[in-house]
Amino acid sequence: MNVFACVACGHVDFPRRLLCPSCGHDDFAEVAASTGSVEEVTILHHRAGKAGGDIAYLATVLTHAGPRLIVRLERLLASGAVVSLRLESDGAIVGFSD
Ligand SMILES: [Zn+2]
């Protein structure tokens, strides 16, 4: 997946913003953010609209490209684990490790 780097000052953000929060410029270049490090994991039980017993793992991941993202992990991982990232068609970001 990609994040967005301001061409004027280099500030990197996700999702893309109308204006750079750092300098106000409005032109961005896409930068690959294919991996990151898990910071914190939250375990969600019984998600609304889903059958009971469904568990989801949400993590804050600091991407190697810079921005911090909220990511759904395919399985429970510890803080510090390195994950690969992919953007799903529904806009969710999934983190996985092999
Ligand atoms: Zn900028």
PDB file of C-alpha atoms and ligand atoms in Angstrom:
ATOM      1  CA  MET A   1       0.000   0.000   0.000  1.00  0.00           C
ATOM      2  CA  ASN A   2       1.034   3.611  -0.401  1.00  0.00           C
ATOM      3  CA  VAL A   3       1.173   6.668   1.819  1.00  0.00           C
ATOM      4  CA  PHE A   4       1.493  10.280   0.701  1.00  0.00           C
ATOM      5  CA  ALA A   5       4.560  12.497   0.939  1.00  0.00           C
ATOM      6  CA  CYS A   6       4.297  16.276   0.582  1.00  0.00           C
ATOM      7  CA  VAL A   7       6.494  17.289  -2.359  1.00  0.00           C
ATOM      8  CA  ALA A   8       7.306  20.621  -0.693  1.00  0.00           C
ATOM      9  CA  CYS A   9       8.429  19.563   2.788  1.00  0.00           C
ATOM     10  CA  GLY A  10       8.469  15.758   2.771  1.00  0.00           C
ATOM     11  CA  HIS A  11       5.848  15.302   5.513  1.00  0.00           C
ATOM     12  CA  VAL A  12       4.349  11.817   5.087  1.00  0.00           C
ATOM     13  CA  ASP A  13       0.721  11.091   5.950  1.00  0.00           C
ATOM     14  CA  PHE A  14      -2.132   8.650   5.499  1.00  0.00           C
ATOM     15  CA  PRO A  15      -4.846   8.958   4.405  1.00  0.00           C
ATOM     16  CA  ARG A  16      -4.100  11.632   1.835  1.00  0.00           C
ATOM     17  CA  ARG A  17      -5.039  15.142   2.968  1.00  0.00           C
ATOM     18  CA  LEU A  18      -6.193  18.138   0.977  1.00  0.00           C
ATOM     19  CA  LEU A  19      -3.363  20.247   2.405  1.00  0.00           C
ATOM     20  CA  CYS A  20      -0.115  19.260   4.070  1.00  0.00           C
ATOM     21  CA  PRO A  21      -0.601  19.717   7.852  1.00  0.00           C
ATOM     22  CA  SER A  22       3.037  20.722   8.114  1.00  0.00           C
ATOM     23  CA  CYS A  23       3.408  23.382   5.386  1.00  0.00           C
ATOM     24  CA  GLY A  24       0.019  23.827   3.665  1.00  0.00           C
ATOM     25  CA  HIS A  25       1.180  22.619   0.253  1.00  0.00           C
ATOM     26  CA  ASP A  26      -1.342  20.590  -1.758  1.00  0.00           C
ATOM     27  CA  ASP A  27       0.802  18.301  -3.923  1.00  0.00           C
ATOM     28  CA  PHE A  28       1.711  14.805  -2.751  1.00  0.00           C
ATOM     29  CA  ALA A  29       3.742  11.917  -4.096  1.00  0.00           C
ATOM     30  CA  GLU A  30       2.819   8.308  -3.335  1.00  0.00           C
ATOM     31  CA  VAL A  31       5.401   6.428  -1.279  1.00  0.00           C
ATOM     32  CA  ALA A  32       5.333   2.677  -0.667  1.00  0.00           C
ATOM     33  CA  ALA A  33       4.603   1.672   2.935  1.00  0.00           C
ATOM     34  CA  SER A  34       4.778  -2.082   2.647  1.00  0.00           C
ATOM     35  CA  THR A  35       6.001  -2.869   6.161  1.00  0.00           C
ATOM     36  CA  GLY A  36       5.796  -1.550   9.709  1.00  0.00           C
ATOM     37  CA  SER A  37       6.267  -2.385  13.387  1.00  0.00           C
ATOM     38  CA  VAL A  38       3.373  -3.279  15.675  1.00  0.00           C
ATOM     39  CA  GLU A  39       3.096  -0.844  18.581  1.00  0.00           C
ATOM     40  CA  GLU A  40      -0.098  -1.729  20.464  1.00  0.00           C
ATOM     41  CA  VAL A  41      -2.740  -4.387  19.879  1.00  0.00           C
ATOM     42  CA  THR A  42      -6.404  -4.194  20.874  1.00  0.00           C
ATOM     43  CA  ILE A  43      -8.476  -7.388  20.859  1.00  0.00           C
ATOM     44  CA  LEU A  44     -12.111  -6.889  19.795  1.00  0.00           C
ATOM     45  CA  HIS A  45     -14.725  -9.502  20.692  1.00  0.00           C
ATOM     46  CA  HIS A  46     -18.237  -9.785  19.294  1.00  0.00           C
ATOM     47  CA  ARG A  47     -18.104  -7.184  16.578  1.00  0.00           C
ATOM     48  CA  ALA A  48     -21.432  -5.551  15.767  1.00  0.00           C
ATOM     49  CA  GLY A  49     -23.241  -7.335  12.960  1.00  0.00           C
ATOM     50  CA  LYS A  50     -21.111 -10.464  13.265  1.00  0.00           C
ATOM     51  CA  ALA A  51     -21.896 -13.806  14.833  1.00  0.00           C
ATOM     52  CA  GLY A  52     -20.597 -14.406  18.359  1.00  0.00           C
ATOM     53  CA  GLY A  53     -17.116 -15.721  18.868  1.00  0.00           C
ATOM     54  CA  ASP A  54     -15.602 -13.549  16.175  1.00  0.00           C
ATOM     55  CA  ILE A  55     -12.382 -11.903  17.316  1.00  0.00           C
ATOM     56  CA  ALA A  56     -10.490  -9.133  15.580  1.00  0.00           C
ATOM     57  CA  TYR A  57      -7.035  -7.793  16.322  1.00  0.00           C
ATOM     58  CA  LEU A  58      -6.544  -4.097  15.744  1.00  0.00           C
ATOM     59  CA  ALA A  59      -3.053  -2.664  16.005  1.00  0.00           C
ATOM     60  CA  THR A  60      -1.321   0.646  15.712  1.00  0.00           C
ATOM     61  CA  VAL A  61       1.550   0.086  13.311  1.00  0.00           C
ATOM     62  CA  LEU A  62       4.392   2.534  12.777  1.00  0.00           C
ATOM     63  CA  THR A  63       5.199   2.176   9.078  1.00  0.00           C
ATOM     64  CA  HIS A  64       8.776   2.331   7.930  1.00  0.00           C
ATOM     65  CA  ALA A  65       7.650   5.154   5.623  1.00  0.00           C
ATOM     66  CA  GLY A  66       6.680   7.269   8.640  1.00  0.00           C
ATOM     67  CA  PRO A  67       2.939   7.428   9.334  1.00  0.00           C
ATOM     68  CA  ARG A  68       1.232   5.484  12.117  1.00  0.00           C
ATOM     69  CA  LEU A  69      -1.712   3.412  10.849  1.00  0.00           C
ATOM     70  CA  ILE A  70      -4.610   1.486  12.369  1.00  0.00           C
ATOM     71  CA  VAL A  71      -4.270  -2.028  10.976  1.00  0.00           C
ATOM     72  CA  ARG A  72      -6.295  -5.249  11.269  1.00  0.00           C
ATOM     73  CA  LEU A  73      -3.912  -8.107  12.044  1.00  0.00           C
ATOM     74  CA  GLU A  74      -4.547 -11.515  10.520  1.00  0.00           C
ATOM     75  CA  ARG A  75      -3.491 -13.072  13.840  1.00  0.00           C
ATOM     76  CA  LEU A  76      -2.382 -11.883  17.258  1.00  0.00           C
ATOM     77  CA  LEU A  77       1.147 -10.502  17.234  1.00  0.00           C
ATOM     78  CA  ALA A  78       3.264  -8.954  19.966  1.00  0.00           C
ATOM     79  CA  SER A  79       4.451  -5.370  20.117  1.00  0.00           C
ATOM     80  CA  GLY A  80       7.581  -4.955  18.046  1.00  0.00           C
ATOM     81  CA  ALA A  81       6.593  -7.570  15.470  1.00  0.00           C
ATOM     82  CA  VAL A  82       7.276  -6.513  11.889  1.00  0.00           C
ATOM     83  CA  VAL A  83       4.300  -6.896   9.570  1.00  0.00           C
ATOM     84  CA  SER A  84       3.703  -6.538   5.860  1.00  0.00           C
ATOM     85  CA  LEU A  85       0.794  -4.274   4.951  1.00  0.00           C
ATOM     86  CA  ARG A  86      -1.815  -4.459   2.254  1.00  0.00           C
ATOM     87  CA  LEU A  87      -4.823  -2.266   1.464  1.00  0.00           C
ATOM     88  CA  GLU A  88      -8.069  -4.180   0.965  1.00  0.00           C
ATOM     89  CA  SER A  89     -10.697  -3.168  -1.575  1.00  0.00           C
ATOM     90  CA  ASP A  90     -12.956  -1.989   1.287  1.00  0.00           C
ATOM     91  CA  GLY A  91     -10.268   0.420   2.487  1.00  0.00           C
ATOM     92  CA  ALA A  92      -9.171  -1.648   5.483  1.00  0.00           C
ATOM     93  CA  ILE A  93      -5.443  -2.093   6.022  1.00  0.00           C
ATOM     94  CA  VAL A  94      -4.372  -5.637   6.864  1.00  0.00           C
ATOM     95  CA  GLY A  95      -1.125  -6.553   8.584  1.00  0.00           C
ATOM     96  CA  PHE A  96       0.355 -10.013   8.169  1.00  0.00           C
ATOM     97  CA  SER A  97       3.596 -11.820   8.813  1.00  0.00           C
ATOM     98  CA  ASP A  98       4.865 -14.993   7.230  1.00  0.00           C
TER      99      ASP A  98
HETATM  100 ZN    ZN B   1       4.415  19.911   3.417  1.00  0.00          ZN
END
